[in-house]
PDB file of C-alpha atoms in Angstrom:
ATOM      1  CA  UNK B   1       0.272  -0.418  -0.121  1.00 42.00           C
ATOM      2  CA  UNK B   2       3.024   2.150   0.660  1.00 34.00           C
ATOM      3  CA  UNK B   3       4.342   4.002  -3.163  1.00 36.00           C
ATOM      4  CA  UNK B   4       5.693   7.460  -3.852  1.00 36.00           C
ATOM      5  CA  UNK B   5       2.702   9.744  -5.080  1.00 38.00           C
ATOM      6  CA  UNK B   6       5.046  11.154  -7.060  1.00 36.00           C
ATOM      7  CA  UNK B   7       5.283   8.599  -9.465  1.00 36.00           C
ATOM      8  CA  UNK B   8       1.293   9.475  -9.783  1.00 38.00           C
ATOM      9  CA  UNK B   9       2.617  12.638 -12.421  1.00 38.00           C
ATOM     10  CA  UNK B  10       5.281  11.685 -13.800  1.00 38.00           C
ATOM     11  CA  UNK B  11       4.366   7.984 -15.330  1.00 42.00           C
ATOM     12  CA  UNK B  12       3.132   9.514 -18.279  1.00 42.00           C
ATOM     13  CA  UNK B  13       1.548   6.793 -20.405  1.00 46.00           C
ATOM     14  CA  UNK B  14       3.487   8.851 -23.277  1.00 46.00           C
ATOM     15  CA  UNK B  15       2.309   7.285 -26.372  1.00 45.00           C
ATOM     16  CA  UNK B  16      -1.715   7.193 -25.184  1.00 49.00           C
ATOM     17  CA  UNK B  17      -1.586   3.372 -26.789  1.00 58.00           C
ATOM     18  CA  UNK B  18      -4.194   2.078 -24.483  1.00 85.00           C
ATOM     19  CA  UNK B  19      -6.152   3.239 -20.998  1.00 94.00           C
ATOM     20  CA  UNK B  20      -4.175   2.962 -17.760  1.00 96.00           C
ATOM     21  CA  UNK B  21      -6.395   3.760 -14.475  1.00 97.00           C
ATOM     22  CA  UNK B  22      -3.973   3.786 -11.239  1.00 97.00           C
ATOM     23  CA  UNK B  23      -3.671   5.109  -7.714  1.00 97.00           C
ATOM     24  CA  UNK B  24      -1.036   5.189  -5.023  1.00 97.00           C
ATOM     25  CA  UNK B  25      -0.936   5.731  -1.429  1.00 96.00           C
ATOM     26  CA  UNK B  26       1.760   7.304   1.088  1.00 93.00           C
ATOM     27  CA  UNK B  27       1.492   7.415   4.159  1.00 93.00           C
ATOM     28  CA  UNK B  28      -0.848  10.978   4.752  1.00 96.00           C
ATOM     29  CA  UNK B  29      -3.159  10.833   0.780  1.00 98.00           C
ATOM     30  CA  UNK B  30      -4.118   9.139  -1.626  1.00 98.00           C
ATOM     31  CA  UNK B  31      -3.906   9.625  -5.823  1.00 98.00           C
ATOM     32  CA  UNK B  32      -5.885   8.642  -8.209  1.00 98.00           C
ATOM     33  CA  UNK B  33      -4.841   8.656 -11.910  1.00 98.00           C
ATOM     34  CA  UNK B  34      -6.692   7.938 -15.516  1.00 98.00           C
ATOM     35  CA  UNK B  35      -5.077   8.424 -18.843  1.00 97.00           C
ATOM     36  CA  UNK B  36      -5.763   7.536 -22.172  1.00 96.00           C
ATOM     37  CA  UNK B  37      -4.750   9.197 -25.502  1.00 93.00           C
ATOM     38  CA  UNK B  38      -2.236  11.407 -24.262  1.00 94.00           C
ATOM     39  CA  UNK B  39      -4.464  13.263 -21.628  1.00 96.00           C
ATOM     40  CA  UNK B  40      -4.566  12.585 -17.984  1.00 97.00           C
ATOM     41  CA  UNK B  41      -7.098  13.396 -14.816  1.00 98.00           C
ATOM     42  CA  UNK B  42      -6.636  12.873 -11.094  1.00 98.00           C
ATOM     43  CA  UNK B  43      -7.843  13.263  -8.347  1.00 98.00           C
ATOM     44  CA  UNK B  44      -6.243  13.732  -4.249  1.00 98.00           C
ATOM     45  CA  UNK B  45      -7.481  12.653  -0.677  1.00 98.00           C
ATOM     46  CA  UNK B  46      -5.980  12.819   1.771  1.00 98.00           C
ATOM     47  CA  UNK B  47      -6.954   9.526   4.874  1.00 98.00           C
ATOM     48  CA  UNK B  48      -7.106  12.701   7.362  1.00 98.00           C
ATOM     49  CA  UNK B  49     -11.425  13.087   7.120  1.00 98.00           C
ATOM     50  CA  UNK B  50     -10.956  10.629   3.572  1.00 98.00           C
ATOM     51  CA  UNK B  51     -10.688  14.524   2.399  1.00 98.00           C
ATOM     52  CA  UNK B  52     -10.068  14.950  -1.116  1.00 98.00           C
ATOM     53  CA  UNK B  53      -8.767  18.069  -2.161  1.00 98.00           C
ATOM     54  CA  UNK B  54      -8.238  18.103  -5.739  1.00 98.00           C
ATOM     55  CA  UNK B  55      -9.654  16.849  -8.926  1.00 98.00           C
ATOM     56  CA  UNK B  56      -8.216  18.061 -11.879  1.00 98.00           C
ATOM     57  CA  UNK B  57      -7.683  17.208 -15.856  1.00 97.00           C
ATOM     58  CA  UNK B  58      -5.465  18.382 -18.336  1.00 96.00           C
ATOM     59  CA  UNK B  59      -6.539  21.938 -20.279  1.00 94.00           C
ATOM     60  CA  UNK B  60      -8.787  22.707 -17.391  1.00 97.00           C
ATOM     61  CA  UNK B  61      -9.332  24.887 -14.617  1.00 98.00           C
ATOM     62  CA  UNK B  62      -9.129  22.896 -11.370  1.00 98.00           C
ATOM     63  CA  UNK B  63     -12.959  21.363 -10.568  1.00 98.00           C
ATOM     64  CA  UNK B  64     -12.268  21.549  -6.881  1.00 98.00           C
ATOM     65  CA  UNK B  65     -11.184  24.772  -4.705  1.00 98.00           C
ATOM     66  CA  UNK B  66      -8.657  23.943  -1.634  1.00 98.00           C
ATOM     67  CA  UNK B  67      -7.500  26.658   0.097  1.00 98.00           C
ATOM     68  CA  UNK B  68      -3.676  27.768  -0.166  1.00 98.00           C
ATOM     69  CA  UNK B  69      -3.846  28.546   3.824  1.00 98.00           C
ATOM     70  CA  UNK B  70      -5.199  24.825   4.291  1.00 98.00           C
ATOM     71  CA  UNK B  71      -3.766  22.819   7.238  1.00 97.00           C
ATOM     72  CA  UNK B  72      -2.492  19.542   5.864  1.00 97.00           C
ATOM     73  CA  UNK B  73      -0.874  18.238   8.427  1.00 96.00           C
ATOM     74  CA  UNK B  74      -3.972  16.327  10.186  1.00 96.00           C
ATOM     75  CA  UNK B  75      -3.973  19.398  13.242  1.00 96.00           C
ATOM     76  CA  UNK B  76      -7.296  20.687  12.141  1.00 96.00           C
ATOM     77  CA  UNK B  77      -9.573  20.422   9.065  1.00 97.00           C
ATOM     78  CA  UNK B  78      -9.205  21.094   5.326  1.00 98.00           C
ATOM     79  CA  UNK B  79      -9.893  23.830   4.311  1.00 98.00           C
ATOM     80  CA  UNK B  80     -11.719  23.573   0.454  1.00 98.00           C
ATOM     81  CA  UNK B  81     -11.826  20.127  -1.241  1.00 98.00           C
ATOM     82  CA  UNK B  82     -14.657  17.896  -0.490  1.00 98.00           C
ATOM     83  CA  UNK B  83     -14.891  17.920   4.070  1.00 98.00           C
ATOM     84  CA  UNK B  84     -17.258  14.378   4.990  1.00 98.00           C
ATOM     85  CA  UNK B  85     -19.161  16.227   7.727  1.00 98.00           C
ATOM     86  CA  UNK B  86     -20.750  13.469   9.478  1.00 98.00           C
ATOM     87  CA  UNK B  87     -22.768  12.676  12.200  1.00 98.00           C
ATOM     88  CA  UNK B  88     -24.088  15.922  12.404  1.00 97.00           C
ATOM     89  CA  UNK B  89     -24.245  19.462  10.428  1.00 97.00           C
ATOM     90  CA  UNK B  90     -22.344  22.536  12.068  1.00 92.00           C
ATOM     91  CA  UNK B  91     -23.893  23.430  15.271  1.00 92.00           C
ATOM     92  CA  UNK B  92     -27.184  21.402  15.019  1.00 89.00           C
ATOM     93  CA  UNK B  93     -26.395  19.524  17.984  1.00 89.00           C
ATOM     94  CA  UNK B  94     -24.391  18.620  21.030  1.00 91.00           C
ATOM     95  CA  UNK B  95     -21.059  17.912  18.785  1.00 94.00           C
ATOM     96  CA  UNK B  96     -18.369  19.637  17.881  1.00 93.00           C
ATOM     97  CA  UNK B  97     -19.026  21.503  14.725  1.00 94.00           C
ATOM     98  CA  UNK B  98     -19.411  19.634  11.632  1.00 96.00           C
ATOM     99  CA  UNK B  99     -18.907  16.204  13.855  1.00 97.00           C
ATOM    100  CA  UNK B 100     -16.380  14.111  13.972  1.00 98.00           C
ATOM    101  CA  UNK B 101     -15.466  12.749  10.240  1.00 98.00           C
ATOM    102  CA  UNK B 102     -13.677  15.173   8.908  1.00 98.00           C
ATOM    103  CA  UNK B 103     -11.219  14.881  12.226  1.00 97.00           C
ATOM    104  CA  UNK B 104     -10.916  11.851  11.715  1.00 98.00           C
ATOM    105  CA  UNK B 105      -7.922   9.715  10.289  1.00 98.00           C
ATOM    106  CA  UNK B 106      -9.560   7.296   7.410  1.00 98.00           C
ATOM    107  CA  UNK B 107      -8.339   3.930   6.534  1.00 98.00           C
ATOM    108  CA  UNK B 108      -8.108   2.488   2.658  1.00 98.00           C
ATOM    109  CA  UNK B 109     -10.189  -0.499   2.407  1.00 97.00           C
ATOM    110  CA  UNK B 110      -7.690  -2.438  -0.594  1.00 95.00           C
ATOM    111  CA  UNK B 111     -10.179  -5.285  -0.703  1.00 96.00           C
ATOM    112  CA  UNK B 112     -12.740  -2.514  -1.850  1.00 96.00           C
ATOM    113  CA  UNK B 113     -10.713  -1.003  -4.081  1.00 97.00           C
ATOM    114  CA  UNK B 114      -9.902  -1.078  -7.413  1.00 96.00           C
ATOM    115  CA  UNK B 115      -6.562  -2.355  -8.549  1.00 95.00           C
ATOM    116  CA  UNK B 116      -3.543  -0.587  -7.931  1.00 95.00           C
ATOM    117  CA  UNK B 117      -2.901  -0.635 -11.837  1.00 94.00           C
ATOM    118  CA  UNK B 118      -5.026  -1.692 -14.521  1.00 94.00           C
ATOM    119  CA  UNK B 119      -6.194  -0.996 -18.228  1.00 94.00           C
ATOM    120  CA  UNK B 120      -9.074   1.069 -17.929  1.00 94.00           C
ATOM    121  CA  UNK B 121     -10.147   4.316 -17.630  1.00 96.00           C
ATOM    122  CA  UNK B 122     -11.895   4.241 -14.578  1.00 97.00           C
ATOM    123  CA  UNK B 123     -10.543   3.931 -10.717  1.00 98.00           C
ATOM    124  CA  UNK B 124     -11.989   3.849  -7.405  1.00 98.00           C
ATOM    125  CA  UNK B 125     -10.693   3.342  -3.919  1.00 98.00           C
ATOM    126  CA  UNK B 126     -12.705   2.983  -0.607  1.00 98.00           C
ATOM    127  CA  UNK B 127     -11.880   4.783   2.797  1.00 98.00           C
ATOM    128  CA  UNK B 128     -12.904   2.860   5.771  1.00 98.00           C
ATOM    129  CA  UNK B 129     -14.401   4.889   9.406  1.00 98.00           C
ATOM    130  CA  UNK B 130     -15.864   2.574  12.675  1.00 98.00           C
ATOM    131  CA  UNK B 131     -16.743   3.758  15.914  1.00 98.00           C
ATOM    132  CA  UNK B 132     -13.959   3.430  18.682  1.00 97.00           C
ATOM    133  CA  UNK B 133     -13.637   4.247  21.826  1.00 97.00           C
ATOM    134  CA  UNK B 134     -12.635   8.457  20.466  1.00 96.00           C
ATOM    135  CA  UNK B 135     -15.683   8.534  18.822  1.00 97.00           C
ATOM    136  CA  UNK B 136     -18.075   6.803  21.525  1.00 97.00           C
ATOM    137  CA  UNK B 137     -16.906   9.845  23.854  1.00 95.00           C
ATOM    138  CA  UNK B 138     -18.239  12.336  21.574  1.00 96.00           C
ATOM    139  CA  UNK B 139     -21.368  10.123  19.619  1.00 97.00           C
ATOM    140  CA  UNK B 140     -22.189   6.893  21.853  1.00 97.00           C
ATOM    141  CA  UNK B 141     -23.006   4.628  18.991  1.00 98.00           C
ATOM    142  CA  UNK B 142     -21.533   1.595  17.023  1.00 98.00           C
ATOM    143  CA  UNK B 143     -21.210   2.299  13.067  1.00 98.00           C
ATOM    144  CA  UNK B 144     -19.115   1.620   9.883  1.00 98.00           C
ATOM    145  CA  UNK B 145     -18.762   4.525   7.067  1.00 98.00           C
ATOM    146  CA  UNK B 146     -17.506   3.796   4.040  1.00 98.00           C
ATOM    147  CA  UNK B 147     -16.364   6.324   1.406  1.00 98.00           C
ATOM    148  CA  UNK B 148     -15.782   5.175  -2.553  1.00 98.00           C
ATOM    149  CA  UNK B 149     -14.180   7.853  -4.693  1.00 98.00           C
ATOM    150  CA  UNK B 150     -14.467   6.897  -8.351  1.00 98.00           C
ATOM    151  CA  UNK B 151     -12.177   8.683 -11.000  1.00 98.00           C
ATOM    152  CA  UNK B 152     -13.822   7.982 -14.561  1.00 98.00           C
ATOM    153  CA  UNK B 153     -12.291   9.425 -17.958  1.00 97.00           C
ATOM    154  CA  UNK B 154      -8.828  10.995 -18.782  1.00 97.00           C
ATOM    155  CA  UNK B 155     -10.813  13.472 -20.759  1.00 95.00           C
ATOM    156  CA  UNK B 156     -14.483  14.764 -19.821  1.00 96.00           C
ATOM    157  CA  UNK B 157     -13.550  13.035 -16.223  1.00 98.00           C
ATOM    158  CA  UNK B 158     -16.677  12.440 -14.040  1.00 98.00           C
ATOM    159  CA  UNK B 159     -16.229  12.142  -9.944  1.00 98.00           C
ATOM    160  CA  UNK B 160     -18.341  10.124  -8.275  1.00 98.00           C
ATOM    161  CA  UNK B 161     -18.284  10.284  -4.440  1.00 98.00           C
ATOM    162  CA  UNK B 162     -20.018   7.606  -2.092  1.00 98.00           C
ATOM    163  CA  UNK B 163     -20.684   8.043   1.701  1.00 98.00           C
ATOM    164  CA  UNK B 164     -22.083   4.948   3.294  1.00 98.00           C
ATOM    165  CA  UNK B 165     -22.765   4.528   6.630  1.00 98.00           C
ATOM    166  CA  UNK B 166     -23.772   0.897   8.868  1.00 98.00           C
ATOM    167  CA  UNK B 167     -25.390   1.243  12.021  1.00 98.00           C
ATOM    168  CA  UNK B 168     -23.794  -1.874  13.441  1.00 98.00           C
ATOM    169  CA  UNK B 169     -24.971  -1.562  17.009  1.00 98.00           C
ATOM    170  CA  UNK B 170     -28.181  -2.792  18.373  1.00 98.00           C
ATOM    171  CA  UNK B 171     -30.039   0.809  19.024  1.00 97.00           C
ATOM    172  CA  UNK B 172     -31.789   2.943  16.314  1.00 98.00           C
ATOM    173  CA  UNK B 173     -28.919   6.021  15.727  1.00 97.00           C
ATOM    174  CA  UNK B 174     -29.718   9.923  14.160  1.00 97.00           C
ATOM    175  CA  UNK B 175     -27.549  11.349  12.005  1.00 98.00           C
ATOM    176  CA  UNK B 176     -27.081  14.318   9.457  1.00 98.00           C
ATOM    177  CA  UNK B 177     -24.410  14.021   6.371  1.00 98.00           C
ATOM    178  CA  UNK B 178     -23.014  16.729   4.086  1.00 98.00           C
ATOM    179  CA  UNK B 179     -20.892  16.650   0.439  1.00 98.00           C
ATOM    180  CA  UNK B 180     -19.539  20.135   1.360  1.00 98.00           C
ATOM    181  CA  UNK B 181     -17.829  20.867  -1.773  1.00 98.00           C
ATOM    182  CA  UNK B 182     -16.091  23.285  -2.766  1.00 98.00           C
ATOM    183  CA  UNK B 183     -16.169  24.254  -6.741  1.00 98.00           C
ATOM    184  CA  UNK B 184     -13.733  26.287  -8.505  1.00 98.00           C
ATOM    185  CA  UNK B 185     -15.348  29.270 -10.312  1.00 98.00           C
ATOM    186  CA  UNK B 186     -14.160  32.286 -12.286  1.00 98.00           C
ATOM    187  CA  UNK B 187     -15.276  34.703 -10.067  1.00 96.00           C
ATOM    188  CA  UNK B 188     -18.461  34.689  -8.282  1.00 95.00           C
ATOM    189  CA  UNK B 189     -20.600  37.440 -10.786  1.00 92.00           C
ATOM    190  CA  UNK B 190     -20.022  35.286 -13.572  1.00 97.00           C
ATOM    191  CA  UNK B 191     -21.289  32.060 -11.629  1.00 97.00           C
ATOM    192  CA  UNK B 192     -25.287  30.956 -11.401  1.00 97.00           C
ATOM    193  CA  UNK B 193     -26.468  27.701  -9.712  1.00 97.00           C
ATOM    194  CA  UNK B 194     -29.510  26.198 -11.392  1.00 95.00           C
ATOM    195  CA  UNK B 195     -32.522  24.015 -10.485  1.00 94.00           C
ATOM    196  CA  UNK B 196     -33.487  24.689  -6.657  1.00 94.00           C
ATOM    197  CA  UNK B 197     -36.595  26.059  -8.354  1.00 90.00           C
ATOM    198  CA  UNK B 198     -38.133  22.726  -7.130  1.00 90.00           C
ATOM    199  CA  UNK B 199     -37.317  23.445  -3.461  1.00 94.00           C
ATOM    200  CA  UNK B 200     -40.085  23.335  -1.402  1.00 93.00           C
ATOM    201  CA  UNK B 201     -38.773  25.470   1.044  1.00 94.00           C
ATOM    202  CA  UNK B 202     -35.854  27.183   1.807  1.00 95.00           C
ATOM    203  CA  UNK B 203     -33.899  29.653   4.557  1.00 95.00           C
ATOM    204  CA  UNK B 204     -31.923  32.852   4.348  1.00 94.00           C
ATOM    205  CA  UNK B 205     -29.522  31.775   7.331  1.00 94.00           C
ATOM    206  CA  UNK B 206     -27.889  35.375   6.882  1.00 95.00           C
ATOM    207  CA  UNK B 207     -30.880  37.288   6.835  1.00 94.00           C
ATOM    208  CA  UNK B 208     -32.751  35.073   9.156  1.00 94.00           C
ATOM    209  CA  UNK B 209     -35.703  34.589   6.863  1.00 95.00           C
ATOM    210  CA  UNK B 210     -37.644  31.733   5.479  1.00 94.00           C
ATOM    211  CA  UNK B 211     -39.552  30.673   2.728  1.00 93.00           C
ATOM    212  CA  UNK B 212     -42.034  29.342   1.500  1.00 90.00           C
ATOM    213  CA  UNK B 213     -42.299  30.010  -1.939  1.00 85.00           C
ATOM    214  CA  UNK B 214     -40.088  28.747  -4.552  1.00 83.00           C
ATOM    215  CA  UNK B 215     -36.663  29.907  -4.913  1.00 88.00           C
ATOM    216  CA  UNK B 216     -35.088  31.364  -8.155  1.00 85.00           C
ATOM    217  CA  UNK B 217     -34.935  29.611 -10.671  1.00 83.00           C
ATOM    218  CA  UNK B 218     -31.119  30.382 -11.025  1.00 89.00           C
ATOM    219  CA  UNK B 219     -29.292  31.796  -8.074  1.00 93.00           C
ATOM    220  CA  UNK B 220     -26.863  34.553  -8.893  1.00 92.00           C
ATOM    221  CA  UNK B 221     -24.127  35.262  -5.990  1.00 93.00           C
ATOM    222  CA  UNK B 222     -23.996  38.672  -5.583  1.00 93.00           C
ATOM    223  CA  UNK B 223     -22.883  39.051  -1.814  1.00 95.00           C
ATOM    224  CA  UNK B 224     -22.248  36.582   1.163  1.00 96.00           C
ATOM    225  CA  UNK B 225     -25.064  33.711   0.988  1.00 96.00           C
ATOM    226  CA  UNK B 226     -25.689  30.975   3.568  1.00 96.00           C
ATOM    227  CA  UNK B 227     -28.860  29.541   2.618  1.00 96.00           C
ATOM    228  CA  UNK B 228     -30.694  26.403   2.814  1.00 96.00           C
ATOM    229  CA  UNK B 229     -32.978  24.345  -0.050  1.00 96.00           C
ATOM    230  CA  UNK B 230     -35.441  21.675   1.124  1.00 96.00           C
ATOM    231  CA  UNK B 231     -36.072  19.312  -0.996  1.00 95.00           C
ATOM    232  CA  UNK B 232     -34.393  20.194  -4.075  1.00 95.00           C
ATOM    233  CA  UNK B 233     -34.072  18.899  -7.229  1.00 95.00           C
ATOM    234  CA  UNK B 234     -31.389  16.166  -7.617  1.00 97.00           C
ATOM    235  CA  UNK B 235     -29.992  17.375 -10.890  1.00 97.00           C
ATOM    236  CA  UNK B 236     -28.077  20.759 -10.293  1.00 97.00           C
ATOM    237  CA  UNK B 237     -25.877  22.491 -12.483  1.00 97.00           C
ATOM    238  CA  UNK B 238     -23.155  25.889 -11.847  1.00 98.00           C
ATOM    239  CA  UNK B 239     -22.898  27.857 -15.048  1.00 98.00           C
ATOM    240  CA  UNK B 240     -19.252  29.256 -14.872  1.00 98.00           C
ATOM    241  CA  UNK B 241     -19.633  32.077 -18.136  1.00 97.00           C
ATOM    242  CA  UNK B 242     -15.701  32.425 -16.877  1.00 98.00           C
ATOM    243  CA  UNK B 243     -14.143  29.429 -17.259  1.00 98.00           C
ATOM    244  CA  UNK B 244     -17.092  28.112 -19.911  1.00 98.00           C
ATOM    245  CA  UNK B 245     -18.342  25.204 -18.617  1.00 98.00           C
ATOM    246  CA  UNK B 246     -21.269  23.975 -16.848  1.00 98.00           C
ATOM    247  CA  UNK B 247     -20.464  21.710 -13.778  1.00 98.00           C
ATOM    248  CA  UNK B 248     -23.350  19.184 -12.957  1.00 98.00           C
ATOM    249  CA  UNK B 249     -23.976  17.705  -9.790  1.00 98.00           C
ATOM    250  CA  UNK B 250     -26.118  14.560  -9.569  1.00 98.00           C
ATOM    251  CA  UNK B 251     -27.246  13.316  -6.161  1.00 98.00           C
ATOM    252  CA  UNK B 252     -28.839  10.454  -4.305  1.00 98.00           C
ATOM    253  CA  UNK B 253     -30.038   9.883  -1.096  1.00 98.00           C
ATOM    254  CA  UNK B 254     -29.441  14.331   0.179  1.00 98.00           C
ATOM    255  CA  UNK B 255     -32.374  15.701  -0.557  1.00 97.00           C
ATOM    256  CA  UNK B 256     -31.290  18.805   0.224  1.00 97.00           C
ATOM    257  CA  UNK B 257     -29.196  21.831  -0.257  1.00 97.00           C
ATOM    258  CA  UNK B 258     -26.836  24.340   1.303  1.00 97.00           C
ATOM    259  CA  UNK B 259     -25.213  27.411  -0.742  1.00 97.00           C
ATOM    260  CA  UNK B 260     -22.219  28.520   0.625  1.00 97.00           C
ATOM    261  CA  UNK B 261     -20.035  31.368   0.232  1.00 97.00           C
ATOM    262  CA  UNK B 262     -18.786  33.950   3.044  1.00 97.00           C
ATOM    263  CA  UNK B 263     -17.979  36.761   0.477  1.00 97.00           C
ATOM    264  CA  UNK B 264     -14.996  39.703   1.815  1.00 96.00           C
ATOM    265  CA  UNK B 265     -15.750  39.825   5.477  1.00 96.00           C
ATOM    266  CA  UNK B 266     -16.641  36.464   5.790  1.00 95.00           C
ATOM    267  CA  UNK B 267     -13.250  35.696   4.695  1.00 96.00           C
ATOM    268  CA  UNK B 268     -11.005  38.053   6.474  1.00 95.00           C
ATOM    269  CA  UNK B 269     -12.129  36.242   9.333  1.00 95.00           C
ATOM    270  CA  UNK B 270     -10.930  32.885   8.337  1.00 96.00           C
ATOM    271  CA  UNK B 271      -7.252  31.959   9.320  1.00 96.00           C
ATOM    272  CA  UNK B 272      -7.167  29.114   6.600  1.00 97.00           C
ATOM    273  CA  UNK B 273      -8.079  31.514   3.856  1.00 97.00           C
ATOM    274  CA  UNK B 274      -6.590  34.187   2.462  1.00 97.00           C
ATOM    275  CA  UNK B 275      -8.326  37.435   1.795  1.00 94.00           C
ATOM    276  CA  UNK B 276      -8.936  37.299  -1.972  1.00 95.00           C
ATOM    277  CA  UNK B 277     -10.060  33.542  -2.163  1.00 98.00           C
ATOM    278  CA  UNK B 278     -13.562  33.861  -0.968  1.00 97.00           C
ATOM    279  CA  UNK B 279     -13.859  34.506  -5.279  1.00 98.00           C
ATOM    280  CA  UNK B 280     -12.736  31.794  -6.170  1.00 98.00           C
ATOM    281  CA  UNK B 281     -15.504  29.039  -4.986  1.00 98.00           C
ATOM    282  CA  UNK B 282     -19.240  28.214  -4.610  1.00 98.00           C
ATOM    283  CA  UNK B 283     -19.940  25.726  -2.119  1.00 98.00           C
ATOM    284  CA  UNK B 284     -22.995  23.923  -2.995  1.00 98.00           C
ATOM    285  CA  UNK B 285     -23.298  21.098  -1.020  1.00 98.00           C
ATOM    286  CA  UNK B 286     -25.619  18.367  -0.827  1.00 98.00           C
ATOM    287  CA  UNK B 287     -27.236  17.017   2.554  1.00 98.00           C
ATOM    288  CA  UNK B 288     -29.360  15.129   4.528  1.00 97.00           C
ATOM    289  CA  UNK B 289     -30.761  17.449   7.293  1.00 95.00           C
ATOM    290  CA  UNK B 290     -33.341  15.915   8.585  1.00 91.00           C
ATOM    291  CA  UNK B 291     -34.716  17.588  12.086  1.00 88.00           C
ATOM    292  CA  UNK B 292     -33.149  15.833  15.041  1.00 89.00           C
ATOM    293  CA  UNK B 293     -31.296  13.711  12.366  1.00 94.00           C
ATOM    294  CA  UNK B 294     -31.804  10.620  10.065  1.00 97.00           C
ATOM    295  CA  UNK B 295     -33.143   7.803  11.943  1.00 97.00           C
ATOM    296  CA  UNK B 296     -30.900   4.275  11.050  1.00 98.00           C
ATOM    297  CA  UNK B 297     -32.346   0.914  12.765  1.00 98.00           C
ATOM    298  CA  UNK B 298     -30.088  -1.177  14.250  1.00 98.00           C
ATOM    299  CA  UNK B 299     -28.279  -3.385  11.447  1.00 98.00           C
ATOM    300  CA  UNK B 300     -29.696  -0.749   8.552  1.00 98.00           C
ATOM    301  CA  UNK B 301     -27.438   0.908   5.875  1.00 98.00           C
ATOM    302  CA  UNK B 302     -27.836   4.635   4.411  1.00 98.00           C
ATOM    303  CA  UNK B 303     -25.587   5.558   1.379  1.00 98.00           C
ATOM    304  CA  UNK B 304     -25.347   9.659  -0.228  1.00 98.00           C
ATOM    305  CA  UNK B 305     -23.884   9.750  -3.217  1.00 97.00           C
ATOM    306  CA  UNK B 306     -22.774  12.976  -5.558  1.00 98.00           C
ATOM    307  CA  UNK B 307     -21.286  12.406  -9.362  1.00 98.00           C
ATOM    308  CA  UNK B 308     -19.872  15.586 -10.744  1.00 98.00           C
ATOM    309  CA  UNK B 309     -19.102  16.162 -14.053  1.00 98.00           C
ATOM    310  CA  UNK B 310     -18.775  19.049 -16.674  1.00 98.00           C
ATOM    311  CA  UNK B 311     -19.749  19.749 -20.236  1.00 97.00           C
ATOM    312  CA  UNK B 312     -18.472  22.749 -22.121  1.00 96.00           C
ATOM    313  CA  UNK B 313     -20.294  26.459 -22.821  1.00 96.00           C
ATOM    314  CA  UNK B 314     -18.349  26.704 -25.909  1.00 88.00           C
TER     315      UNK B 314
END
């Protein structure tokens, strides 16, 4: 399992004669790579938090934003990427904000992952986190969580992130879960989020207002935003006129969506974000945000996954 991650960027298939998909791991992260036709894509996932920090491909700006000041040594949650929020969202409970999953060190489950190298255009790695003495001090439940990351395609690549949790105890448990995705964008003023208008209700956490009417068909980001859209469409899009692309989000098992950007004043208060980086991302976060948490009976499992892809606006 222990390989040099640097190989993933140097071991290029120059002729592009056949596709190659692989993953390599070192002591703190895993890199997934797909090469075909002289092109390549790759993704990086840290074991701390099972936290994806990069998804890139040739001739495209990064799809995922990660702060230049992000702490990557495991001493605090990583700013940017795709934080896994479990079993609590924000301060909605008695646990530390956003729960402990993003603050825990996960393990690679090689038996549930792709071969370390294959002649294909898809590669997946599964990470696992189970209840322990430490987690029970915070949340007294038995569980097993599996997080599977799949990268497909050397070009026009797709990223599939699937979070599964099983109640391995003898009593019901309740939880919230969120893929807190930071999408890299050109400029908030050139970006809109679509397909939120069928949400049954929504709330603006900045203005402290709740709405039973439909939200706008296209959400334009022109100020700080922290809004929750309940029972939103499973198909969402982020149109970025600056990068001339459309980011496509397909979610399953995650009925709600949070849209967040701290804007200038909010970013200035964050030690792990440069003052100008607020303009480089928008968080569109598929989330299970049931009041009191979603109930999971003993022996039962739940899956919440998100498929990310893009198309050109050109």
